[in-house]
CSV table of C-alpha atoms in Angstrom, one decimal:
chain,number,residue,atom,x,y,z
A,7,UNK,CA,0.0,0.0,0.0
A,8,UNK,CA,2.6,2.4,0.8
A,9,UNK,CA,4.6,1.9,-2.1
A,10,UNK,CA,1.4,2.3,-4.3
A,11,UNK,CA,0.6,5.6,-2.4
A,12,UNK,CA,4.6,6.3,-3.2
A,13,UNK,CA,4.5,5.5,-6.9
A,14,UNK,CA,1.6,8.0,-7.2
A,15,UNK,CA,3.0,10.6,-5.5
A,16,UNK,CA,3.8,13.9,-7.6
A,17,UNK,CA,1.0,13.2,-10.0
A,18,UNK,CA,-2.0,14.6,-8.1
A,19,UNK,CA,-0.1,18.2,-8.7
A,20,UNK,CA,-0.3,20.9,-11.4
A,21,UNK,CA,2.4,21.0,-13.3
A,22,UNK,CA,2.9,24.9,-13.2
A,23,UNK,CA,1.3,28.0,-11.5
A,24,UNK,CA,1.0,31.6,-11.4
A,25,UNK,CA,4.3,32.4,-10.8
A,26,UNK,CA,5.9,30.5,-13.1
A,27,UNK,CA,8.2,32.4,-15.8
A,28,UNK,CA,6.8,32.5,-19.1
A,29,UNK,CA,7.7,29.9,-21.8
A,30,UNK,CA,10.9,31.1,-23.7
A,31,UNK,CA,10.7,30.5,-27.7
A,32,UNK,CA,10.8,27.4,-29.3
A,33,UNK,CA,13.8,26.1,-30.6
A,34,UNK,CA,14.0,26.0,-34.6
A,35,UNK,CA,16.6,23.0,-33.9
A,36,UNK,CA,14.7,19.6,-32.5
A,37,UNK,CA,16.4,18.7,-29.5
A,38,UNK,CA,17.9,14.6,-30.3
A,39,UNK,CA,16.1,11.7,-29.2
A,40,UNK,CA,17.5,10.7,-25.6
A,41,UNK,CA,19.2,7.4,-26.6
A,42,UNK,CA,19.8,6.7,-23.0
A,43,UNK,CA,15.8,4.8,-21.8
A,44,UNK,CA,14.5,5.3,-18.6
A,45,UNK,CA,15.7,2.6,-16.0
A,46,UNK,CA,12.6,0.5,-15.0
A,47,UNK,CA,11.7,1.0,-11.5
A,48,UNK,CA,14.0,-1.2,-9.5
A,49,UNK,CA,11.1,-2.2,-6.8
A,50,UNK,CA,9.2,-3.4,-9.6
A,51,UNK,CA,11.2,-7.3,-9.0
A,52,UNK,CA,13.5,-6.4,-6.3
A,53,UNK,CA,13.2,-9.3,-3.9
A,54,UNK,CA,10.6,-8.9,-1.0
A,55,UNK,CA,11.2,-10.4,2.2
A,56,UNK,CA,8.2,-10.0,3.7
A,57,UNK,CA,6.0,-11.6,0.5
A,58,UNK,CA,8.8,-14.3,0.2
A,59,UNK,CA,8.1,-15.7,3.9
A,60,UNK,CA,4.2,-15.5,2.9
A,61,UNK,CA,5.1,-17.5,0.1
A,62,UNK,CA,7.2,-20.1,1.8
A,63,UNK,CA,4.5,-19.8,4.8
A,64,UNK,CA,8.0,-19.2,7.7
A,65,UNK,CA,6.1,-19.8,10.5
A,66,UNK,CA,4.7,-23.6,10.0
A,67,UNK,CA,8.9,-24.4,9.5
A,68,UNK,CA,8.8,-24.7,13.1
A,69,UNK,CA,6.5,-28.0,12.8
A,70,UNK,CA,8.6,-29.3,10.6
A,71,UNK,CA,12.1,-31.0,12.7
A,72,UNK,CA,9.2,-32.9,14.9
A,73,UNK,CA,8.5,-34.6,12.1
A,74,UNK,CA,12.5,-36.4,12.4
A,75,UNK,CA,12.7,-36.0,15.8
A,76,UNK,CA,9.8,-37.9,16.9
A,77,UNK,CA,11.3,-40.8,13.8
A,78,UNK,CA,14.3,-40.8,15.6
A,79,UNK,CA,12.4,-41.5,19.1
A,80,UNK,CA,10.5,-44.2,17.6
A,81,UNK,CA,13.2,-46.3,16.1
A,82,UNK,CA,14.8,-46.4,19.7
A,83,UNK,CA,17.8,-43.6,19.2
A,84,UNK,CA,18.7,-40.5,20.0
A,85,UNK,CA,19.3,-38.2,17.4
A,86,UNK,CA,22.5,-37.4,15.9
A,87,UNK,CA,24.1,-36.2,12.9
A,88,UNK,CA,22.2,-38.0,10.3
A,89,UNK,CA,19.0,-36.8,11.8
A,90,UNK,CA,20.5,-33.3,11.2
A,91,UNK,CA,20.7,-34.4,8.1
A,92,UNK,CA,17.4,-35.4,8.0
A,93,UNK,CA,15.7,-32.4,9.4
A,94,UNK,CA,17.6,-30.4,6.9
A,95,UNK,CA,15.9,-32.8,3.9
A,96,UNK,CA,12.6,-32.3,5.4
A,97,UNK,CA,13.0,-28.3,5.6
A,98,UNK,CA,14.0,-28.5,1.7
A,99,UNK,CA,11.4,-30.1,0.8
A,100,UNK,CA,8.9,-28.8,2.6
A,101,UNK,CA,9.5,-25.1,1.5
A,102,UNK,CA,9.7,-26.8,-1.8
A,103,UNK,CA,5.8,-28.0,-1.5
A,104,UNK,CA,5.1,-24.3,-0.2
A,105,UNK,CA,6.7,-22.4,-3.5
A,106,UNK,CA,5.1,-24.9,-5.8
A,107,UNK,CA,1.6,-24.9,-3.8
A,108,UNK,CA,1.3,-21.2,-4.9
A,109,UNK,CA,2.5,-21.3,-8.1
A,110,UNK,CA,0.1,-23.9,-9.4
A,111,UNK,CA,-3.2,-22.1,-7.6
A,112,UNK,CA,-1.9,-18.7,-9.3
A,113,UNK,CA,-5.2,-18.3,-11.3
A,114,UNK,CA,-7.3,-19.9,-8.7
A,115,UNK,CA,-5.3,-17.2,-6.2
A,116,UNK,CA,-6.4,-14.6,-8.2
A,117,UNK,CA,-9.8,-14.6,-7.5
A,118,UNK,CA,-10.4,-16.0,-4.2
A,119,UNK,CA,-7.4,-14.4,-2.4
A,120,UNK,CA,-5.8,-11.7,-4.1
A,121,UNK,CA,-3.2,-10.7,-1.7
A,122,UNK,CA,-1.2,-14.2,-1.7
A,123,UNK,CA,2.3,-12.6,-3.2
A,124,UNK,CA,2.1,-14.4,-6.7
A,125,UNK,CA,-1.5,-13.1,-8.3
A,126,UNK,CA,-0.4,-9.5,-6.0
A,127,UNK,CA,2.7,-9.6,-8.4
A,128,UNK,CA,5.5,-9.0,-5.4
A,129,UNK,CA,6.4,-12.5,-6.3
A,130,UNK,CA,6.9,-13.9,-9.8
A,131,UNK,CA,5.9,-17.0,-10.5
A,132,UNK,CA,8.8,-18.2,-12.0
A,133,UNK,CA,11.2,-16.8,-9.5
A,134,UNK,CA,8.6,-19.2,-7.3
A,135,UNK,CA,8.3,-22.5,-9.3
A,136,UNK,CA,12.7,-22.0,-9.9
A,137,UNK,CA,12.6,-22.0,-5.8
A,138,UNK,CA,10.4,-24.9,-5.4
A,139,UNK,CA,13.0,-27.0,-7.9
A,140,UNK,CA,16.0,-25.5,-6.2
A,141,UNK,CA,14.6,-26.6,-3.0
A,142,UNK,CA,14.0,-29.7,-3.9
A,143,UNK,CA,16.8,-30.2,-5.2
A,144,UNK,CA,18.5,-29.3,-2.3
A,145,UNK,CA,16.2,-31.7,-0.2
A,146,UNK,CA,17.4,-34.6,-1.8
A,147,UNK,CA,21.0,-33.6,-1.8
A,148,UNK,CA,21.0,-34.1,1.8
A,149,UNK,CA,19.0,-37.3,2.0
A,150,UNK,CA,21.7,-38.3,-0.4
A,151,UNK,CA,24.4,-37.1,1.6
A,152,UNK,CA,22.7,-38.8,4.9
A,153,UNK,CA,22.5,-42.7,3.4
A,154,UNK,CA,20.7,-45.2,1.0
A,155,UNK,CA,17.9,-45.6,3.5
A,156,UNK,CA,17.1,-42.0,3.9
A,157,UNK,CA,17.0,-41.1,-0.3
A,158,UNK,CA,15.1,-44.8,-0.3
A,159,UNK,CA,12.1,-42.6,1.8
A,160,UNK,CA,13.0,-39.1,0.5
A,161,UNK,CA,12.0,-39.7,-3.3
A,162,UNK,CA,8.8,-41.1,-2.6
A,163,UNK,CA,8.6,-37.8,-0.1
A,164,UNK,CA,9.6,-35.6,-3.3
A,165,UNK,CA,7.1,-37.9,-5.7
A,166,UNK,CA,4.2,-37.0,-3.3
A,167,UNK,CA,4.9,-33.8,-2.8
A,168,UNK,CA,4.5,-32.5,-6.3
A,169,UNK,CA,2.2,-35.2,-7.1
A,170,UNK,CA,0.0,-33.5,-4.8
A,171,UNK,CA,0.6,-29.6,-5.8
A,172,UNK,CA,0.0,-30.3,-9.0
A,173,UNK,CA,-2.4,-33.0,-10.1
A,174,UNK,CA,-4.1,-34.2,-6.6
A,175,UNK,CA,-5.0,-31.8,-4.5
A,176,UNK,CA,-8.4,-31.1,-6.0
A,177,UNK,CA,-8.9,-34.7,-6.3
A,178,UNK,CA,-10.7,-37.3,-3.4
A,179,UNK,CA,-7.4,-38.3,-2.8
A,180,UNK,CA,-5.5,-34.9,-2.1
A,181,UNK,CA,-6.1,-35.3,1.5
A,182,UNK,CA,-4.9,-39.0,1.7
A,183,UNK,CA,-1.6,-37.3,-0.5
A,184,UNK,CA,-0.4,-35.0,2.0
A,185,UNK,CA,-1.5,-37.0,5.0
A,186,UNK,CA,1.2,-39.6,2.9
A,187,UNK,CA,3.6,-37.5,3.3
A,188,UNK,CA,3.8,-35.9,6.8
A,189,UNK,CA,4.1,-39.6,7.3
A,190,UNK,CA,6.8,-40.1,5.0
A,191,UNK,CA,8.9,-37.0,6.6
A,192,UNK,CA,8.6,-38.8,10.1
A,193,UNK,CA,9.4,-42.2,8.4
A,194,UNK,CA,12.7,-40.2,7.0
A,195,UNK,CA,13.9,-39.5,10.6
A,196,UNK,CA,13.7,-43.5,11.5
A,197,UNK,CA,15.5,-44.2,8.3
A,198,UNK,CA,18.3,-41.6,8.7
A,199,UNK,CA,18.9,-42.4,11.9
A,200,UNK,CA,18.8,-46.3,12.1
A,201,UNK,CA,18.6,-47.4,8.6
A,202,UNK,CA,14.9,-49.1,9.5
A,203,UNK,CA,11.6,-47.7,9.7
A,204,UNK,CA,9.4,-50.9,11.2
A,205,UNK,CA,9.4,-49.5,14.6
A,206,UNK,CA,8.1,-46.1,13.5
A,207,UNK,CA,5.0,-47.0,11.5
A,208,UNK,CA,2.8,-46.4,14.1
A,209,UNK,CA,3.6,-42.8,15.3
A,210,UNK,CA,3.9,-42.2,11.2
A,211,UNK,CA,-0.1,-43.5,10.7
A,212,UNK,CA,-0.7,-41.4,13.9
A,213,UNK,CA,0.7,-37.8,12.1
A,214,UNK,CA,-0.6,-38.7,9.1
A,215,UNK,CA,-4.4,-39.3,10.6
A,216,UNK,CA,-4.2,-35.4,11.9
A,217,UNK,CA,-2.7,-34.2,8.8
A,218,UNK,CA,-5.7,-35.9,7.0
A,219,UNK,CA,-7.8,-34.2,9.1
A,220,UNK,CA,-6.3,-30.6,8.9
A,221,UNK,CA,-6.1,-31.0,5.1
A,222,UNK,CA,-9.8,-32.2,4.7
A,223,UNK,CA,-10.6,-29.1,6.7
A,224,UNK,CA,-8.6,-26.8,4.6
A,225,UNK,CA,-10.2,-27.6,1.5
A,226,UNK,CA,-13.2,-25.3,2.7
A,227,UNK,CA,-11.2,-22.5,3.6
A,228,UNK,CA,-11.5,-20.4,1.1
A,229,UNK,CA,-15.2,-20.4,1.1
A,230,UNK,CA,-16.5,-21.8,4.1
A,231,UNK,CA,-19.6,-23.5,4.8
A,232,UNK,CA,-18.9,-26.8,5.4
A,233,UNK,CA,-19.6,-28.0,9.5
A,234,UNK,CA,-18.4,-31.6,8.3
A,235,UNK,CA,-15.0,-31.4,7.7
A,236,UNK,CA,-14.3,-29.4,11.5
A,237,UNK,CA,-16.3,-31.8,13.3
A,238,UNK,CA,-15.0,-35.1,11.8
A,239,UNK,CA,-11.3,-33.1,12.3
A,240,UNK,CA,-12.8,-32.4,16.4
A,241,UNK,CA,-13.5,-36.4,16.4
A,242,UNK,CA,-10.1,-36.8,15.2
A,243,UNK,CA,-8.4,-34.9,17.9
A,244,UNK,CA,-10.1,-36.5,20.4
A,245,UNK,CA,-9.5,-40.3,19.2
A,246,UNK,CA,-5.9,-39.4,19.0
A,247,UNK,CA,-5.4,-37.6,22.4
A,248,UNK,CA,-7.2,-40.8,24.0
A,249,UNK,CA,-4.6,-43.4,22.0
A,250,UNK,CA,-1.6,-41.3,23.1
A,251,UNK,CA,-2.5,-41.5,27.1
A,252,UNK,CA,-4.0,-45.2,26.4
A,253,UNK,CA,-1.1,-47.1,23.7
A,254,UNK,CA,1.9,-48.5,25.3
A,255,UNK,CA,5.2,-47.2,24.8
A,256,UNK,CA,7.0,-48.5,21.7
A,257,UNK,CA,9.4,-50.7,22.4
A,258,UNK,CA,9.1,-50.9,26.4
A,259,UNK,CA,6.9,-53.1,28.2
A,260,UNK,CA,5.6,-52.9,31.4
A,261,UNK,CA,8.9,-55.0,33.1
A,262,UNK,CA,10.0,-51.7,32.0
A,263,UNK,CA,13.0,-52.8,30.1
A,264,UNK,CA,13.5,-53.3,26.2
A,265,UNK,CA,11.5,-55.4,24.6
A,266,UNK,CA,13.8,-57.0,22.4
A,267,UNK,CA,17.9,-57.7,22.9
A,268,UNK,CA,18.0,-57.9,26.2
A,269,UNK,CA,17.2,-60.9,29.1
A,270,UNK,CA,14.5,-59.9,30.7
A,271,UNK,CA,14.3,-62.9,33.3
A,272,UNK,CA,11.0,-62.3,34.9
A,273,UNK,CA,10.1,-64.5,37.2
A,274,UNK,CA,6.6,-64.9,35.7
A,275,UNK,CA,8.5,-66.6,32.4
A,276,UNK,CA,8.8,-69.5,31.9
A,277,UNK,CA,12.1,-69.2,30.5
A,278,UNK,CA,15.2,-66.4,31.2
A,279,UNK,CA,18.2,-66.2,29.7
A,280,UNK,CA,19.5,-69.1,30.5
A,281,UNK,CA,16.7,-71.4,29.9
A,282,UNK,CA,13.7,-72.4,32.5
A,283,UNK,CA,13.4,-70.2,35.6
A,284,UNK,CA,10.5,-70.9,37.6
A,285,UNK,CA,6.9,-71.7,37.5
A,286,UNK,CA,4.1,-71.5,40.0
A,287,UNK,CA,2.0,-73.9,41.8
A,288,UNK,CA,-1.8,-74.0,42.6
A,289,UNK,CA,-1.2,-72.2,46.1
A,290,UNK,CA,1.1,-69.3,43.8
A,291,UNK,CA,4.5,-69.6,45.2
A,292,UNK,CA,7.3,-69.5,43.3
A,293,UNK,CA,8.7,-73.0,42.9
A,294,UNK,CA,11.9,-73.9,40.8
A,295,UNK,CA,15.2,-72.5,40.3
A,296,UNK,CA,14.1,-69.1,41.3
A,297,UNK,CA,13.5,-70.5,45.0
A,298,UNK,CA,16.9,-70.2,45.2
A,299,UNK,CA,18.6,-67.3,46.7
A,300,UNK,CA,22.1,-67.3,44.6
A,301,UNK,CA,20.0,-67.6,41.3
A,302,UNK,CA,17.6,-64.7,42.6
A,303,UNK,CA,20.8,-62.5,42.8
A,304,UNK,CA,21.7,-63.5,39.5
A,305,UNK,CA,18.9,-62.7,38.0
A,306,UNK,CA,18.4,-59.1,39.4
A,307,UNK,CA,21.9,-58.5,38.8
A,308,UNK,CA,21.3,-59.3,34.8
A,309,UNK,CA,18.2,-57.0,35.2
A,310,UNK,CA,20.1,-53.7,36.7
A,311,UNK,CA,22.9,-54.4,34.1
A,312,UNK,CA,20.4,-54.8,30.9
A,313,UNK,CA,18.7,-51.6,32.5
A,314,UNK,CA,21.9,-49.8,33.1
A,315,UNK,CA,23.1,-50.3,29.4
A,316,UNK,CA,19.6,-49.5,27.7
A,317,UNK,CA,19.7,-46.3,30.4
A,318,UNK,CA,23.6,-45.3,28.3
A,319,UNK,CA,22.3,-45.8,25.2
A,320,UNK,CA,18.9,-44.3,25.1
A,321,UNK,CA,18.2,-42.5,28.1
A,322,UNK,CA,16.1,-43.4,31.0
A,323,UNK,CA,13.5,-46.3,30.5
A,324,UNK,CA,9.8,-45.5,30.4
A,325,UNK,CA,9.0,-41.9,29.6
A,326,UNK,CA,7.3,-40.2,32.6
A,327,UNK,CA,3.6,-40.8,32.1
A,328,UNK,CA,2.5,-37.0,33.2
A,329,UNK,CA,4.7,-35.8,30.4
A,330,UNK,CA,3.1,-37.6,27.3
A,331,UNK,CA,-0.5,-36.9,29.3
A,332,UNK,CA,0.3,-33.3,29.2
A,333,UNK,CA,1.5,-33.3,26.4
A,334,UNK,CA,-1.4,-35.1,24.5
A,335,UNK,CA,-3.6,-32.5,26.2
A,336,UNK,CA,-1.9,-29.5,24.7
A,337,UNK,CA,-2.3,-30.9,21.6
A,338,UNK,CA,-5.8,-31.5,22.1
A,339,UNK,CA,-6.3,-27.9,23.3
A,340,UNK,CA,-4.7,-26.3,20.5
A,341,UNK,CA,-7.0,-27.6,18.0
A,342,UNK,CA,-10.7,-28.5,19.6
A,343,UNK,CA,-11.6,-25.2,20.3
A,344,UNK,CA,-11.4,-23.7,16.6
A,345,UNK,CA,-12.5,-26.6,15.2
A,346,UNK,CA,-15.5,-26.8,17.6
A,347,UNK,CA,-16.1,-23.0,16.5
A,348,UNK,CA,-16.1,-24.0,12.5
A,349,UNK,CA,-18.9,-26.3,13.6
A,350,UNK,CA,-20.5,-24.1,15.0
A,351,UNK,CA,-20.1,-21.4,12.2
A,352,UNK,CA,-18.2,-22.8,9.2
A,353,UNK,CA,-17.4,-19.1,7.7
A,354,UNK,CA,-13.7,-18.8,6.0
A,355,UNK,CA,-12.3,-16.9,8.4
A,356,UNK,CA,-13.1,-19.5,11.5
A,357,UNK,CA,-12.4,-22.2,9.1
A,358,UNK,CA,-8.9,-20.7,8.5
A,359,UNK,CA,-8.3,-20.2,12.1
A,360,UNK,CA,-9.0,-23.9,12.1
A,361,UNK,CA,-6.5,-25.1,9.9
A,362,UNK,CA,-3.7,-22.7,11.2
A,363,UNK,CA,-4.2,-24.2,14.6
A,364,UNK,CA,-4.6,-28.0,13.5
A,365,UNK,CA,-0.9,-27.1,11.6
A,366,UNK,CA,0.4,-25.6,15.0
A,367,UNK,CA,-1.0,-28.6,16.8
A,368,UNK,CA,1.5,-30.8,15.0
A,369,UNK,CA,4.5,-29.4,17.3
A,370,UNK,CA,2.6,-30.9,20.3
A,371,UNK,CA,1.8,-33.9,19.1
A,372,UNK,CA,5.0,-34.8,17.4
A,373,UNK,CA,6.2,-34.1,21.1
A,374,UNK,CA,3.9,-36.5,22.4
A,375,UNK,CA,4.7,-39.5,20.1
A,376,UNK,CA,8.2,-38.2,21.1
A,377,UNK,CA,7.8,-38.8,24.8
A,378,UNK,CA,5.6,-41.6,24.4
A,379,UNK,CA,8.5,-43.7,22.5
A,380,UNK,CA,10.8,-43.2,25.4
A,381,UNK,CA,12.4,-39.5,24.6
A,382,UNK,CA,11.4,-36.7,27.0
A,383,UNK,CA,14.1,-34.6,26.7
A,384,UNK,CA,13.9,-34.5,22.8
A,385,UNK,CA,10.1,-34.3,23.3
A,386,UNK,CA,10.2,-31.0,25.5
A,387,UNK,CA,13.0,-30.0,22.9
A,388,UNK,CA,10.6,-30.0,20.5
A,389,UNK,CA,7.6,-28.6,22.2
A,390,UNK,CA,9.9,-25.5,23.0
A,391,UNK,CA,9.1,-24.5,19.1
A,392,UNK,CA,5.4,-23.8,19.6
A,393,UNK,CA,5.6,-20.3,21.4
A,394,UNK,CA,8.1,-19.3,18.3
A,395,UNK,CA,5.5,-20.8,16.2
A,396,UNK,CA,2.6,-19.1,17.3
A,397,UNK,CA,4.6,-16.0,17.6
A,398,UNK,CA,6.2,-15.7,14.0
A,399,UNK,CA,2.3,-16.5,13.2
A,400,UNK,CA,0.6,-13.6,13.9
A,401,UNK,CA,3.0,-11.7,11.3
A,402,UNK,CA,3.1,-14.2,8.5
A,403,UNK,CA,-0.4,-16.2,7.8
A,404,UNK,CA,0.6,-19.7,7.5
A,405,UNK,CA,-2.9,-20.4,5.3
């Protein structure tokens, strides 16, 4: 607006007034033509911060290393430098999806919100669709640089991505697309870090159900009136908040120690790491060689040792159960009261407010698988993004 106002400024003058000198004779000898052309205004495509971060919507970046993070967590290991790696991929590419979402819904832009930067013309779409291929290039780069098992997930990732942007998103199956690939970009944290992603499926299905709700929400943004797509999103919420306080841990059991490659020697086995331990008779005592005192020492000494070396390698066993609560009901209270308000009056601007806060949601809930697989301190790492989040939020719309 101001550089509008700016650019007009000068013409709303006369040109002369009453005291300016009289005209002097024209010259018999025509001046030559000026061979040197104006310079085009240099504001015209000089590069705009502030619609550039619209564009690449800055502020949901910060739900974005959750995604690797809460991988990481789930394959049982702490993250390193190939989940570095990985984040880095996932920040490519999703800035990638960002550029190219805009540039394909340039006409559709045009109409429906004509201050996005590409149909307001502070962004050329070419500048935009050349970022979305140098991001993406950059994106797999680092998946490359990271190992087989992490460009075996990105390329898929990459597939999706502009699968989505520019053939599926106006299909039934956009929302199933980009619900695909939030759970790919968790799936790449498992792979870069541990080379598997087995252990992670079920925190990547989790993502991927909110991100199918979000995105089945956000196809009625623009113009509202649908109280269907909110409240299935609100049922959502809730059926994943309760799974978070009510699933077991992955990959500890209630012994509390690892459930695979280690003894566990529980004396309600029928076997230990050695062979048969015990059993119990009708009256429930404890019969066999776990009567013994010398093999009862034995046995809790192989328990404190396998504890002790799962404890070095991956951080105290059992994540604290108050943590994951709390943190499943943040995310839960991020997200149920604007979607309970789009029920209740599915108008764009509530239904935007919706998706902006089911996108934010993601930070707590990525925490929350976090914690849940046995990582606190990454989880309350992660959870530390939202207030930067919401913050860079209320100067950049992330819709």
């Amino acid at each position: 607006m101001s550089e509008m106002s700016e650019g007009r400024a000068g013409t709303d003058f006369p040109a002369t007034d009453s005291t300016s000198p009289r005209p002097s004779a024209p010259n018999p000898r025509p001046s030559a033509p000026n061979p040197r052309p104006s310079a085009p205004n240099p504001r015209a495509w000089a590069p705009n911060p502030r619609a550039w971060a619209e564009l690449l919507r800055l502020p949901a970046l910060f739900t974005v290393p959750g995604d690797a993070l809460a991988g990481a967590a789930a394959a049982g290991a702490r993250p390193g430098p190939r989940t570095l790696l990985a984040i880095g991929s996932s920040l490519c590419l999703y800035e990638a999806g960002m550029a190219l979402n805009d540039w394909a819904d340039r006409d559709e832009d045009a109409v429906e919100r004509p201050h996005r930067p590409l149909p307001s013309g502070r962004v050329r779409p070419t500048s935009a669709l050349a970022a979305a291929g140098a991001l993406t290039a950059a994106g797999l780069a680092l998946a490359a640089r990271a190992g087989r098992p992490a460009l075996t997930i990105a390329v898929p990732l990459t597939v999706t991505v502009w699968s989505y942007d520019l053939a599926l998103k106006r299909t039934p199956v956009g929302p199933l697309a980009m619900a695909a690939a939030r759970a790919l970009d968790l799936l790449l944290g498992a792979a870069t870090t541990t080379g598997s992603t087995r252990a992670a499926l079920p925190s990547a299905l989790t993502l991927g159900a909110h991100t199918l709700a979000v995105t089945t929400v956000s196809r009625h943004e623009a113009r509202g009136g649908s109280a269907l797509a909110p409240l299935t999103g609100l049922a959502t919420t809730a059926a994943l908040a309760w799974r978070l306080t009510r699933l077991p841990a992955t990959g500890i059991p209630a012994t509390g120690l690892p459930a695979t490659g280690h003894p566990t020697a529980d004396p309600a086995s029928s076997t230990g790491p050695t062979g048969p331990v015990a059993s119990a008779n009708s009256t429930g005592a404890t019969v066999g060689p776990l009567s013994d005192p010398v093999v009862l020492a034995e046995v809790a000494s192989a328990r404190l040792s396998s504890g002790r070396s799962h404890a070095l390698r991956h951080g105290p066993v059992g994540p604290p159960a108050t943590l994951y609560t709390a943190l499943a009901a943040t995310y839960a209270a991020t997200t149920a009261r604007p979607l309970f308000h789009a029920v209740l009056n599915p108008s764009p601007p509530l239904t935007q407010r919706a998706v902006g806060s089911g996108i934010r949601a993601l930070i707590p809930l990525q925490a929350a698988l976090t914690a849940r697989a046995g990582a606190p301190v990454t989880a309350l790492l992660t959870v530390a993004l939202a207030p930067a989040a919401r913050r860079f939020a209320r100067k950049v719309n992330v819709t």
